Amino acid sequence: MNRYDFAVYIGRFQPFHDGHLACVTQALSLASHLIVLVGSINRPRNIRDPFSYAERREMIEGAIPPELRDRVVVSGVSDRLYNLPQWVTAIQAAVRGIVESTAGKDATITLVGHRKDQTSDYLDLFPQWAFSAVEEVSILSATQIRDALLGAPEAHLERTLAEQPIPPGVREALGAWIASHADAWKALGSEWDFIQRYQSQFKGLRYPPIFQTVDAVVIQAGHILLVERGAHPGKGLLALPGGFLDAEERIEDAVVRELREETGIKVPEPVLRGSIRARARYDDPMRSLRGRTITDAFLIELRPGPLPKIKGGSDARKAHWTSLAEFQSLEAQVFEDHFHIVQDLLGRI
């Protein structure tokens, strides 16, 4: 007899591999039903998050043996990078909705997972549920699988895919996805090559480098100023105007310089500086594909009036004003953590 009514298993599953499937099997030996919560469901496609929520859900459901599928519910949650209570609330709400619609409020619940590093700290955020440690059965991570596939020459891709420790249903789904999304796969491969070359500059250093960038959140009359990135990483994605801090400049000077270079905004520099309403530092260790990158973001709120003229320049292919209402629907098209930076800074005023 199972000890719990429900087990909860949280992960990104990029992609779902044999280790994940083993955890699912172990969880179902503990509970009558399993809720698989897929994280980062609204991320733009990149080499860390190459597959959408719908694609990952299909892989997971296809990997679970037929005799167990009726016992598994797959759902998804968005990231809340700089508001942990919101993320915890979203997890709680997703689990509660599934449990109450199936078994009622008195169901017993256990959270399953294994502790490997600081990325497992989330396991301590749900004290209302029991915790059941599951055995880590695969030493190969999803990161290694992604690197193997993205780094494989096209002529060897089929063989490389066959060598990965992934369930047959996932292997079939991945092969079909790559074949039907040739342009997207090529773009991911190009981004992967760029990141490998970029990071190779720092191999052999005693300490990994830490980069400092700046970003501008410019608001006027219910609109936000965005740029379209013209180069890797995130080529074609929407982003905040910004860039790297020069060695001999102050951080506030850098954000004004980058804003003017990337957007050509027709606002005098003293007005930009005088319109700074908030400033915050964002340091999620995984926020950038390039490596550890800390950014200082400035909220610049211009006085109501006609939107200033702008023109993309420097690393930005285009610059444009977007209504804040529309911006709320663009999470899956926004570079790195810029969507979450905007949410956090706007909340400060």
XYZ file of C-alpha atoms in Angstrom:
349
model
C 0.000 0.000 0.000
C 1.310 3.483 -0.862
C 2.306 5.743 2.042
C 0.988 8.939 0.412
C -1.892 9.958 -1.819
C 0.326 12.262 -3.940
C 4.007 12.775 -4.635
C 5.256 16.037 -6.148
C 8.294 16.105 -8.442
C 9.629 19.495 -9.617
C 12.156 19.979 -12.426
C 12.978 21.634 -15.718
C 13.449 18.346 -17.627
C 15.503 19.839 -20.487
C 15.260 17.075 -21.649
C 13.593 14.315 -19.603
C 16.179 11.521 -19.183
C 16.571 8.074 -17.615
C 17.395 9.543 -14.213
C 14.156 11.505 -14.233
C 12.188 8.400 -15.215
C 13.773 6.445 -12.358
C 12.695 9.191 -9.937
C 9.163 8.985 -11.324
C 9.131 5.225 -10.745
C 10.436 5.621 -7.198
C 7.869 8.335 -6.472
C 5.053 6.073 -7.642
C 6.253 3.383 -5.235
C 5.618 5.900 -2.445
C 2.364 7.500 -3.601
C -0.821 6.574 -5.407
C -0.442 9.526 -7.782
C 2.396 11.736 -8.952
C 2.293 15.421 -9.900
C 5.178 16.344 -12.203
C 5.631 20.115 -12.153
C 7.608 21.406 -15.123
C 9.452 24.638 -14.340
C 10.511 27.585 -16.522
C 7.477 27.179 -18.786
C 7.650 30.644 -20.378
C 11.333 30.897 -21.159
C 12.510 31.871 -24.658
C 14.189 29.075 -26.574
C 17.928 28.967 -25.789
C 20.656 26.399 -25.213
C 19.699 25.983 -21.548
C 15.966 25.871 -22.252
C 15.680 24.513 -25.792
C 12.245 22.909 -25.442
C 8.909 24.537 -24.677
C 6.583 23.397 -21.926
C 4.292 21.658 -24.430
C 7.269 19.820 -25.956
C 8.592 18.715 -22.571
C 5.152 17.622 -21.444
C 4.835 15.452 -24.536
C 8.263 13.917 -23.847
C 7.399 13.159 -20.214
C 4.029 11.631 -21.001
C 5.574 9.564 -23.803
C 8.324 8.262 -21.508
C 6.087 6.978 -18.716
C 5.125 3.310 -19.117
C 1.482 2.875 -20.221
C 0.523 1.062 -17.026
C 1.590 4.104 -14.946
C 0.276 6.980 -17.055
C -3.111 7.196 -15.362
C -1.335 7.860 -12.074
C 0.707 10.837 -13.339
C -0.425 14.451 -13.842
C 1.915 16.877 -15.626
C 1.539 20.603 -15.049
C 3.763 23.680 -15.353
C 4.867 26.786 -13.452
C 6.604 29.972 -14.548
C 9.821 31.298 -13.053
C 9.741 34.079 -10.457
C 13.464 34.761 -10.278
C 13.400 37.715 -7.921
C 10.264 36.928 -5.983
C 10.671 33.557 -4.301
C 7.402 33.797 -2.322
C 5.508 34.190 -5.625
C 7.143 31.051 -7.023
C 6.395 29.060 -3.874
C 2.801 30.287 -4.006
C 2.490 29.184 -7.645
C 3.762 25.691 -6.748
C 1.377 25.445 -3.801
C -1.569 26.606 -5.908
C -0.816 24.153 -8.723
C -0.558 21.222 -6.320
C -3.649 22.249 -4.349
C -5.748 22.575 -7.496
C -4.798 19.112 -8.726
C -5.113 17.425 -5.327
C -8.445 18.974 -4.360
C -10.006 18.201 -7.730
C -8.950 14.575 -7.403
C -8.816 13.527 -3.772
C -10.027 16.367 -1.570
C -8.324 18.568 1.010
C -7.229 15.787 3.352
C -4.914 14.030 0.907
C -1.386 13.228 2.093
C 1.461 14.703 0.039
C 5.216 14.135 -0.199
C 7.784 16.127 -2.139
C 10.349 13.919 -3.888
C 13.820 14.751 -5.126
C 17.505 14.406 -4.360
C 19.949 16.962 -3.016
C 22.919 17.599 -5.304
C 23.930 21.267 -4.894
C 22.486 24.729 -4.192
C 19.961 24.235 -6.992
C 18.209 21.755 -4.679
C 17.532 24.336 -1.954
C 13.908 24.595 -3.130
C 13.284 21.230 -1.439
C 13.267 23.061 1.913
C 10.546 25.537 0.908
C 7.521 23.290 1.453
C 7.479 22.221 5.130
C 3.751 21.426 4.937
C 4.617 18.354 2.864
C 6.701 15.366 3.855
C 10.009 15.003 2.017
C 11.074 11.709 0.460
C 14.611 11.481 -0.884
C 14.912 9.441 -4.069
C 18.076 7.808 -5.280
C 20.041 9.587 -8.003
C 20.485 6.849 -10.569
C 22.096 8.758 -13.413
C 25.366 10.688 -13.181
C 24.710 12.232 -16.588
C 22.845 15.502 -16.287
C 20.453 17.131 -18.703
C 23.155 19.756 -19.298
C 25.551 17.097 -20.550
C 22.872 15.661 -22.824
C 22.162 19.095 -24.310
C 25.875 19.737 -24.826
C 26.345 16.372 -26.518
C 23.467 16.953 -28.934
C 24.153 20.621 -29.686
C 27.849 19.973 -30.158
C 27.417 16.947 -32.411
C 28.218 17.382 -36.130
C 25.108 16.961 -38.245
C 26.473 13.738 -39.728
C 26.826 12.224 -36.245
C 23.664 13.608 -34.658
C 21.576 10.458 -35.095
C 24.284 8.314 -33.504
C 24.805 10.833 -30.672
C 21.078 10.849 -29.975
C 21.046 7.050 -29.829
C 23.865 7.123 -27.232
C 22.078 9.389 -24.750
C 20.572 7.934 -21.541
C 17.012 8.925 -22.355
C 13.824 6.839 -22.567
C 12.923 5.543 -26.049
C 9.840 7.764 -26.234
C 11.939 10.853 -25.526
C 14.558 9.805 -28.075
C 11.861 9.428 -30.714
C 10.292 12.791 -29.806
C 13.679 14.558 -29.866
C 14.555 13.092 -33.252
C 11.198 14.148 -34.688
C 11.505 17.629 -33.168
C 14.985 18.224 -34.575
C 13.869 17.060 -38.018
C 10.792 19.309 -38.023
C 12.499 22.357 -36.475
C 15.644 22.498 -38.575
C 15.983 26.288 -38.441
C 15.440 26.449 -34.678
C 17.950 23.627 -34.131
C 20.492 25.373 -36.349
C 20.038 28.611 -34.389
C 20.530 26.741 -31.103
C 23.687 25.144 -32.472
C 24.996 28.547 -33.514
C 24.318 29.947 -30.046
C 25.988 26.910 -28.431
C 29.098 27.415 -30.596
C 29.207 31.089 -29.605
C 29.015 30.285 -25.883
C 31.753 27.640 -26.189
C 34.079 30.108 -27.922
C 33.210 32.853 -25.458
C 33.902 30.711 -22.407
C 37.087 29.237 -23.888
C 38.739 32.641 -23.433
C 38.737 32.094 -19.679
C 39.754 28.435 -19.428
C 42.802 27.929 -17.278
C 42.130 30.919 -15.040
C 42.480 30.210 -11.336
C 39.100 31.784 -10.624
C 36.152 31.987 -13.029
C 35.514 35.584 -14.124
C 32.546 37.556 -12.827
C 31.135 40.104 -15.266
C 29.367 43.376 -14.473
C 26.660 44.758 -16.731
C 24.031 47.497 -16.588
C 20.435 47.623 -17.823
C 17.959 50.471 -18.256
C 14.251 50.107 -17.580
C 12.882 53.247 -19.253
C 9.192 53.959 -18.667
C 7.054 56.737 -20.115
C 3.289 57.131 -20.329
C 2.549 53.429 -19.816
C 5.237 52.253 -22.254
C 8.617 50.560 -21.845
C 11.653 50.965 -24.094
C 12.966 47.668 -25.512
C 15.610 46.670 -28.034
C 15.886 43.645 -30.299
C 19.220 41.900 -29.858
C 21.295 41.713 -32.991
C 23.847 39.095 -31.909
C 24.320 35.969 -29.780
C 23.367 35.121 -27.150
C 19.666 35.790 -27.514
C 19.829 36.965 -31.110
C 16.402 38.301 -32.110
C 15.007 38.411 -28.564
C 13.658 41.501 -26.866
C 15.872 43.007 -24.185
C 16.459 46.001 -21.986
C 18.992 48.500 -23.325
C 22.290 47.778 -21.603
C 25.714 46.241 -21.782
C 29.039 45.700 -20.060
C 30.617 48.156 -17.647
C 33.826 49.708 -18.972
C 36.859 49.413 -16.715
C 37.116 53.134 -16.016
C 33.499 54.247 -15.655
C 30.973 54.445 -12.886
C 27.895 52.256 -13.049
C 25.424 55.117 -13.490
C 27.582 56.541 -16.281
C 27.567 53.131 -17.961
C 23.784 52.773 -17.982
C 23.320 56.226 -19.506
C 25.987 55.518 -22.136
C 24.526 52.131 -23.088
C 20.997 53.512 -23.213
C 22.016 56.281 -25.609
C 24.195 53.985 -27.750
C 21.562 51.281 -28.176
C 18.452 53.432 -28.603
C 19.619 56.914 -29.609
C 16.892 58.226 -27.310
C 16.226 61.919 -27.879
C 16.308 62.934 -24.222
C 19.072 65.120 -22.749
C 21.496 63.266 -20.483
C 20.730 65.430 -17.423
C 17.041 64.591 -17.816
C 17.814 60.854 -17.983
C 19.902 61.057 -14.826
C 17.289 63.139 -13.049
C 14.563 60.647 -13.947
C 16.162 57.678 -12.144
C 13.566 56.410 -9.660
C 15.060 53.122 -8.489
C 18.143 50.981 -8.792
C 18.721 47.332 -7.897
C 21.308 44.587 -8.380
C 20.382 41.239 -9.921
C 22.714 38.332 -9.319
C 20.978 35.018 -9.977
C 23.969 32.720 -10.666
C 22.264 31.222 -13.734
C 20.907 34.463 -15.187
C 23.327 34.530 -18.140
C 24.488 31.817 -20.522
C 27.878 33.531 -20.837
C 28.881 32.906 -17.240
C 28.478 34.575 -13.857
C 27.125 38.017 -14.710
C 25.803 40.544 -12.222
C 23.779 43.474 -13.485
C 22.719 46.784 -11.968
C 19.366 47.891 -13.394
C 18.035 51.435 -13.248
C 14.382 52.412 -13.455
C 14.156 55.653 -15.438
C 10.652 57.117 -15.364
C 10.235 59.974 -17.837
C 7.516 62.589 -17.427
C 4.271 62.008 -19.371
C 4.264 63.304 -22.898
C 4.994 62.222 -26.477
C 7.259 59.180 -26.606
C 10.829 60.284 -27.461
C 12.242 59.320 -30.845
C 14.524 56.270 -30.799
C 16.650 54.269 -33.225
C 18.457 50.974 -32.684
C 22.229 51.150 -32.616
C 25.377 49.416 -31.314
C 24.388 45.792 -30.428
C 20.672 46.470 -30.889
C 19.050 45.632 -34.230
C 15.955 47.690 -33.413
C 14.557 49.812 -30.599
C 10.878 50.394 -29.943
C 8.348 51.445 -27.348
C 5.984 48.715 -26.123
C 2.931 49.217 -23.946
C 3.286 47.780 -20.463
C 0.096 45.789 -21.035
C 1.602 44.098 -24.090
C 4.910 43.563 -22.300
C 3.151 41.368 -19.723
C 2.425 38.839 -22.489
C 5.971 38.750 -23.894
C 7.826 36.716 -21.251
C 8.688 33.955 -23.727
C 10.325 36.502 -26.049
C 12.439 38.408 -23.520
C 16.190 37.857 -23.085
C 17.674 36.259 -19.942
C 15.973 37.566 -16.790
C 14.975 40.974 -18.169
C 11.252 40.250 -17.837
C 11.732 39.508 -14.130
C 13.925 42.573 -13.626
C 11.130 44.769 -14.977
C 8.558 43.101 -12.725
C 10.747 43.631 -9.676
C 11.701 47.241 -10.390
C 8.160 48.310 -11.224
C 7.058 46.762 -7.955
C 9.458 49.048 -6.099
C 7.549 52.180 -7.117
